[in-house]
Amino acid sequence: MRYPIPLTIVLLFVLLVFPRGSAQAQLAQPPAGVTEGVLKEQPNACPANAPLGRLEASPVWSGWGNTTNNARFQSKANAGLASTDVPKLKLKWSFGIPGAKSMYSSPAVAFGRVFVGGDNGVVYSLDAKTGCLYWAYQADMFGRFAPIAAPISGRFAQLGTRYAILFVTRSTTAYALDAQDGKLLWKTQIRTGLNNLSATGAFHDGRLYVPMSGTETLVGGDLDYECCKSRGAVAALDANTGKVLWVTQSVQEPLRELGENAKGKQRWGPAGASVWNTPTIDAKRGLIYAGTGNSFGRIAAATSDSIIALRMSDGRMMWHHQEFEGDAFMARCQATNPADSNCAEKLGPDYDFGGSSAILETVNGKDILLAAGKGGVAIALDPGNEGKLLWRTQLWENQAPSASGLVVWGGAADGTRVYYPLQQPGGGLKALDIKTGKVEWNAAIEADRRGQAGPASAIPGVVFTGGWDGILRAVSTNGGADGKVIWSFNAVQDFSTVNGVPAKGGSFGSAGPVIAGGMLFAASGYPGTLRGTPGNVMLAFGVE
């Protein structure tokens, strides 16, 4: 069969890294020789490190979705930017990440500082106005995380720490650093089985909720491998101590034997349903919501390609909505597969819910849970009625999405509309009425053939969206200018950085733009799966 571009690249990687007969689950492991801790003698150090103020005293964009409803929206007061200011944005400073090639980590803003990670495993604390460095901490490895600024209590508070920076790396190792100086407070490796991490945790009321993925997409199709046992999961940690409170698998059906494959290897299932996205908090109902991905192996799970609702107190799954049934997908599998293979009889479409899959909005007093994913379908669920479907809107027009997906890292919502960037030729940004699902307009982005995979971010009157072409765009959501691109910046260039590190910009991918305190921050450089342009730069924009 002819594979889409990203799957072709994945297959090449599999054949080079996992030759037949050597397949094993892809557990992320820290590189050898990493010495963790606060790094000394870094360039462009700030002249002083004044005590932090109160978290709420300055504009904040913390974690993936900014607020616990995952809307990726910033109020006018906290944004410090009006829609009329956006066309005046100019680059104020840039910061180079030494040795980096991919900017997986989204920036976060708190205390007048920017916190961002590099693919070198280092988390940096920078001054938001100047880019000078307060501290840098070497963690075990990189992660697709957005740092979270959160209050801390208990033993560390008694010792003088007021706030922590929380993040979880690819190896599922959770860290809490002192926000003032970067010193380690605690760290915990969460996984006990076949799990990695590809998203940001969510903080609420002293707990950190962590999504985890399975590990068998690339190797499960190998007949020398016992496929498949890994499952997505969500874990809850005490954010003050790092203690794991509970872990819930995204697949609730018992793992069972499915007979042997053509080489006599035992097969297992159902498996998969990775959680690729930041959980959404529903404090009113005591629930968290997350999206799941495809199944692995011969059979599909009942909770793959789903929105799941877990009870915050103990992780019990309260309900789920499955949008695409029967989606069992792995590399090395064909469109149809024999009965003695590890693959599904009919290969699934790989229609994960990823990015900000679940956005909780309240319109006229009614709570609505919004979701869209790679399958190119947007849905609204009723969280007060066990996820009952309110509306469903098809986002694609001429051809159903390939395994690359149409909505990859998710959208943003402003209380009236939800906005979804489109990974398709020319790109696009579709605006849907939250109450009805009606498509009100589609912005003429005029991106290249790959479109936009990165998450959208919004302020009143404007949505920001980055593309594979390396261009960050601002789209108006105001009145007669709906859908008009009012500002853009091409990041594919060399930058003179405040820390003297040679830096290049590139594609915009998993790291979305954030807005706070009159500034726009964006991490640029993302090879990803569609031959994106690598880069290693953090960009800061302000009104000239």
GROMACS .gro file of C-alpha atoms in nm, residues 80-343:
model
  264
   80GLY     CA    1  -0.188   4.302   2.781
   81LEU     CA    2  -0.257   4.313   2.408
   82ALA     CA    3  -0.563   4.440   2.228
   83SER     CA    4  -0.649   4.310   1.884
   84THR     CA    5  -0.544   4.648   1.744
   85ASP     CA    6  -0.197   4.600   1.898
   86VAL     CA    7  -0.126   4.272   1.719
   87PRO     CA    8  -0.028   4.419   1.379
   88LYS     CA    9   0.237   4.624   1.565
   89LEU     CA   10   0.414   4.322   1.716
   90LYS     CA   11   0.792   4.321   1.666
   91LEU     CA   12   1.060   4.077   1.775
   92LYS     CA   13   1.202   4.199   2.107
   93TRP     CA   14   1.453   3.924   2.184
   94SER     CA   15   1.543   3.568   2.100
   95PHE     CA   16   1.707   3.295   2.308
   96GLY     CA   17   1.903   3.005   2.159
   97ILE     CA   18   1.886   2.654   2.306
   98PRO     CA   19   2.236   2.503   2.284
   99GLY     CA   20   2.251   2.194   2.063
  100ALA     CA   21   1.874   2.176   2.014
  101LYS     CA   22   1.707   2.071   1.689
  102SER     CA   23   1.342   2.050   1.792
  103MET     CA   24   1.146   2.280   2.020
  104TYR     CA   25   0.905   2.033   2.178
  105SER     CA   26   0.839   2.236   2.492
  106SER     CA   27   0.581   2.515   2.500
  107PRO     CA   28   0.679   2.821   2.702
  108ALA     CA   29   0.498   2.922   3.021
  109VAL     CA   30   0.484   3.266   3.182
  110ALA     CA   31   0.466   3.353   3.554
  111PHE     CA   32   0.627   3.606   3.791
  112GLY     CA   33   0.743   3.811   3.493
  113ARG     CA   34   0.951   3.513   3.378
  114VAL     CA   35   0.934   3.266   3.093
  115PHE     CA   36   0.995   2.897   3.159
  116VAL     CA   37   1.077   2.673   2.864
  117GLY     CA   38   1.247   2.340   2.799
  118GLY     CA   39   1.484   2.233   2.524
  119ASP     CA   40   1.539   1.897   2.358
  120ASN     CA   41   1.871   1.891   2.546
  121GLY     CA   42   1.668   1.820   2.862
  122VAL     CA   43   1.735   2.163   3.014
  123VAL     CA   44   1.458   2.382   3.156
  124TYR     CA   45   1.531   2.755   3.150
  125SER     CA   46   1.395   3.046   3.357
  126LEU     CA   47   1.421   3.370   3.158
  127ASP     CA   48   1.323   3.729   3.219
  128ALA     CA   49   1.011   3.797   3.011
  129LYS     CA   50   1.115   4.148   2.909
  130THR     CA   51   1.484   4.096   2.834
  131GLY     CA   52   1.552   3.723   2.799
  132CYS     CA   53   1.829   3.723   3.059
  133LEU     CA   54   1.872   3.392   3.243
  134TYR     CA   55   1.772   3.338   3.605
  135TRP     CA   56   1.854   2.967   3.616
  136ALA     CA   57   1.881   2.651   3.406
  137TYR     CA   58   1.816   2.297   3.528
  138GLN     CA   59   1.937   1.980   3.356
  139ALA     CA   60   1.667   1.711   3.375
  140ASP     CA   61   1.704   1.347   3.265
  141MET     CA   62   1.579   1.412   2.909
  142PHE     CA   63   1.348   1.622   2.696
  143GLY     CA   64   0.971   1.624   2.702
  144ARG     CA   65   0.674   1.766   2.513
  145PHE     CA   66   0.572   1.965   2.817
  146ALA     CA   67   0.469   2.317   2.904
  147PRO     CA   68   0.606   2.401   3.251
  148ILE     CA   69   0.346   2.462   3.522
  149ALA     CA   70   0.385   2.729   3.792
  150ALA     CA   71   0.204   2.622   4.108
  151PRO     CA   72   0.200   2.695   4.482
  152ILE     CA   73   0.358   2.436   4.706
  153SER     CA   74   0.283   2.349   5.067
  154GLY     CA   75   0.404   2.105   5.329
  155ARG     CA   76   0.770   2.037   5.404
  156PHE     CA   77   0.914   2.246   5.122
  157ALA     CA   78   0.699   2.545   5.211
  158GLN     CA   79   0.824   2.519   5.568
  159LEU     CA   80   1.177   2.539   5.432
  160GLY     CA   81   1.099   2.861   5.246
  161THR     CA   82   0.977   2.751   4.900
  162ARG     CA   83   0.655   2.922   4.791
  163TYR     CA   84   0.615   2.812   4.430
  164ALA     CA   85   0.725   2.518   4.218
  165ILE     CA   86   0.779   2.466   3.847
  166LEU     CA   87   0.629   2.128   3.757
  167PHE     CA   88   0.700   1.926   3.443
  168VAL     CA   89   0.725   1.564   3.329
  169THR     CA   90   0.982   1.437   3.081
  170ARG     CA   91   0.952   1.174   2.809
  171SER     CA   92   1.061   0.900   3.052
  172THR     CA   93   0.753   0.980   3.270
  173THR     CA   94   0.980   1.137   3.532
  174ALA     CA   95   0.797   1.418   3.710
  175TYR     CA   96   0.997   1.709   3.854
  176ALA     CA   97   0.921   1.989   4.097
  177LEU     CA   98   1.178   2.270   4.097
  178ASP     CA   99   1.188   2.576   4.320
  179ALA     CA  100   1.056   2.852   4.091
  180GLN     CA  101   1.295   3.101   4.251
  181ASP     CA  102   1.627   2.929   4.186
  182GLY     CA  103   1.560   2.601   4.003
  183LYS     CA  104   1.671   2.373   4.284
  184LEU     CA  105   1.516   2.026   4.286
  185LEU     CA  106   1.235   1.976   4.536
  186TRP     CA  107   1.133   1.625   4.434
  187LYS     CA  108   1.125   1.394   4.135
  188THR     CA  109   0.927   1.076   4.070
  189GLN     CA  110   0.929   0.826   3.785
  190ILE     CA  111   0.564   0.739   3.732
  191ARG     CA  112   0.555   0.444   3.494
  192THR     CA  113   0.565   0.089   3.619
  193GLY     CA  114   0.516  -0.069   3.277
  194LEU     CA  115   0.529   0.009   2.906
  195ASN     CA  116   0.462   0.383   2.908
  196ASN     CA  117   0.617   0.706   2.782
  197LEU     CA  118   0.498   1.063   2.802
  198SER     CA  119   0.420   1.298   2.512
  199ALA     CA  120   0.211   1.573   2.671
  200THR     CA  121   0.184   1.817   2.961
  201GLY     CA  122   0.031   1.736   3.296
  202ALA     CA  123  -0.251   1.938   3.449
  203PHE     CA  124  -0.240   2.096   3.796
  204HIS     CA  125  -0.537   2.147   4.024
  205ASP     CA  126  -0.575   2.183   4.400
  206GLY     CA  127  -0.239   2.034   4.494
  207ARG     CA  128  -0.246   1.748   4.245
  208LEU     CA  129  -0.068   1.689   3.915
  209TYR     CA  130  -0.258   1.478   3.661
  210VAL     CA  131  -0.022   1.316   3.411
  211PRO     CA  132  -0.115   1.159   3.073
  212MET     CA  133   0.089   0.866   2.941
  213SER     CA  134   0.115   0.689   2.606
  214GLY     CA  135   0.170   0.328   2.507
  215THR     CA  136   0.494   0.218   2.343
  216GLU     CA  137   0.421  -0.029   2.064
  217THR     CA  138   0.318   0.172   1.756
  218LEU     CA  139   0.650   0.118   1.580
  219VAL     CA  140   0.732  -0.238   1.685
  220GLY     CA  141   0.400  -0.415   1.736
  221GLY     CA  142   0.377  -0.533   1.376
  222ASP     CA  143   0.703  -0.732   1.400
  223LEU     CA  144   0.626  -1.107   1.410
  224ASP     CA  145   0.919  -1.160   1.650
  225TYR     CA  146   0.742  -0.941   1.905
  226GLU     CA  147   0.467  -1.042   2.150
  227CYS     CA  148   0.214  -0.777   2.056
  228CYS     CA  149   0.062  -0.596   2.242
  229LYS     CA  150   0.039  -0.510   2.610
  230SER     CA  151   0.105  -0.137   2.649
  231ARG     CA  152  -0.184   0.094   2.728
  232GLY     CA  153  -0.237   0.462   2.772
  233ALA     CA  154  -0.290   0.587   3.125
  234VAL     CA  155  -0.349   0.886   3.348
  235ALA     CA  156  -0.177   0.921   3.685
  236ALA     CA  157  -0.244   1.153   3.978
  237LEU     CA  158   0.046   1.278   4.190
  238ASP     CA  159   0.058   1.479   4.509
  239ALA     CA  160   0.222   1.796   4.374
  240ASN     CA  161   0.372   1.875   4.715
  241THR     CA  162   0.559   1.546   4.755
  242GLY     CA  163   0.564   1.363   4.420
  243LYS     CA  164   0.379   1.065   4.564
  244VAL     CA  165   0.176   0.872   4.305
  245LEU     CA  166  -0.184   0.859   4.428
  246TRP     CA  167  -0.344   0.654   4.152
  247VAL     CA  168  -0.291   0.534   3.796
  248THR     CA  169  -0.580   0.447   3.563
  249GLN     CA  170  -0.538   0.265   3.234
  250SER     CA  171  -0.727   0.408   2.938
  251VAL     CA  172  -0.832   0.056   2.838
  252GLN     CA  173  -1.062  -0.095   3.099
  253GLU     CA  174  -1.106  -0.437   2.936
  254PRO     CA  175  -0.887  -0.717   3.078
  255LEU     CA  176  -0.573  -0.799   2.880
  256ARG     CA  177  -0.618  -1.143   2.728
  257GLU     CA  178  -0.434  -1.395   2.510
  258LEU     CA  179  -0.526  -1.386   2.142
  259GLY     CA  180  -0.341  -1.693   2.016
  260GLU     CA  181  -0.003  -1.719   1.848
  261ASN     CA  182   0.118  -1.541   1.537
  262ALA     CA  183   0.288  -1.698   1.236
  263LYS     CA  184   0.619  -1.726   1.427
  264GLY     CA  185   0.467  -1.878   1.738
  265LYS     CA  186   0.473  -1.559   1.945
  266GLN     CA  187   0.183  -1.509   2.184
  267ARG     CA  188  -0.047  -1.220   2.097
  268TRP     CA  189  -0.230  -1.000   2.351
  269GLY     CA  190  -0.501  -0.739   2.357
  270PRO     CA  191  -0.673  -0.507   2.366
  271ALA     CA  192  -0.395  -0.249   2.399
  272GLY     CA  193  -0.309   0.109   2.303
  273ALA     CA  194  -0.544   0.407   2.351
  274SER     CA  195  -0.252   0.634   2.436
  275VAL     CA  196  -0.332   0.962   2.610
  276TRP     CA  197  -0.149   1.220   2.400
  277ASN     CA  198  -0.299   1.530   2.559
  278THR     CA  199  -0.326   1.740   2.871
  279PRO     CA  200  -0.621   1.641   3.092
  280THR     CA  201  -0.901   1.896   3.130
  281ILE     CA  202  -1.022   1.974   3.482
  282ASP     CA  203  -1.391   1.984   3.572
  283ALA     CA  204  -1.377   2.084   3.939
  284LYS     CA  205  -1.756   2.123   3.961
  285ARG     CA  206  -1.811   1.755   3.884
  286GLY     CA  207  -1.486   1.624   4.032
  287LEU     CA  208  -1.381   1.487   3.692
  288ILE     CA  209  -1.093   1.511   3.450
  289TYR     CA  210  -1.130   1.457   3.076
  290ALA     CA  211  -0.872   1.327   2.829
  291GLY     CA  212  -0.860   1.210   2.470
  292THR     CA  213  -0.722   0.874   2.362
  293GLY     CA  214  -0.554   0.745   2.047
  294ASN     CA  215  -0.567   0.431   1.835
  295SER     CA  216  -0.545   0.076   1.963
  296PHE     CA  217  -0.243  -0.153   1.907
  297GLY     CA  218  -0.251  -0.512   1.789
  298ARG     CA  219  -0.507  -0.750   1.652
  299ILE     CA  220  -0.819  -0.607   1.818
  300ALA     CA  221  -0.939  -0.258   1.906
  301ALA     CA  222  -1.031  -0.137   2.251
  302ALA     CA  223  -1.370   0.008   2.339
  303THR     CA  224  -1.202   0.328   2.460
  304SER     CA  225  -0.960   0.403   2.176
  305ASP     CA  226  -1.020   0.729   1.981
  306SER     CA  227  -1.236   0.842   2.271
  307ILE     CA  228  -1.296   1.114   2.524
  308ILE     CA  229  -1.278   0.960   2.870
  309ALA     CA  230  -1.397   1.099   3.204
  310LEU     CA  231  -1.208   0.998   3.518
  311ARG     CA  232  -1.300   1.073   3.878
  312MET     CA  233  -1.039   1.302   4.029
  313SER     CA  234  -1.047   1.137   4.373
  314ASP     CA  235  -0.952   0.785   4.267
  315GLY     CA  236  -0.920   0.772   3.887
  316ARG     CA  237  -1.231   0.562   3.829
  317MET     CA  238  -1.358   0.589   3.471
  318MET     CA  239  -1.709   0.734   3.490
  319TRP     CA  240  -1.796   0.745   3.121
  320HIS     CA  241  -1.645   0.758   2.775
  321HIS     CA  242  -1.747   0.864   2.426
  322GLN     CA  243  -1.586   0.669   2.141
  323GLU     CA  244  -1.583   0.862   1.814
  324PHE     CA  245  -1.411   0.606   1.587
  325GLU     CA  246  -1.462   0.235   1.647
  326GLY     CA  247  -1.221  -0.040   1.543
  327ASP     CA  248  -0.911   0.178   1.502
  328ALA     CA  249  -0.621  -0.063   1.554
  329PHE     CA  250  -0.313   0.085   1.388
  330MET     CA  251   0.062   0.012   1.388
  331ALA     CA  252   0.359   0.060   1.160
  332ARG     CA  253   0.456  -0.239   0.938
  333CYS     CA  254   0.089  -0.331   0.899
  334GLN     CA  255  -0.089  -0.336   0.564
  335ALA     CA  256  -0.439  -0.219   0.473
  336THR     CA  257  -0.556  -0.580   0.524
  337ASN     CA  258  -0.362  -0.843   0.719
  338PRO     CA  259  -0.366  -1.224   0.754
  339ALA     CA  260  -0.514  -1.398   1.056
  340ASP     CA  261  -0.171  -1.506   1.185
  341SER     CA  262  -0.021  -1.154   1.195
  342ASN     CA  263   0.003  -0.913   1.488
  343CYS     CA  264  -0.198  -0.657   1.291
   0.00000   0.00000   0.00000
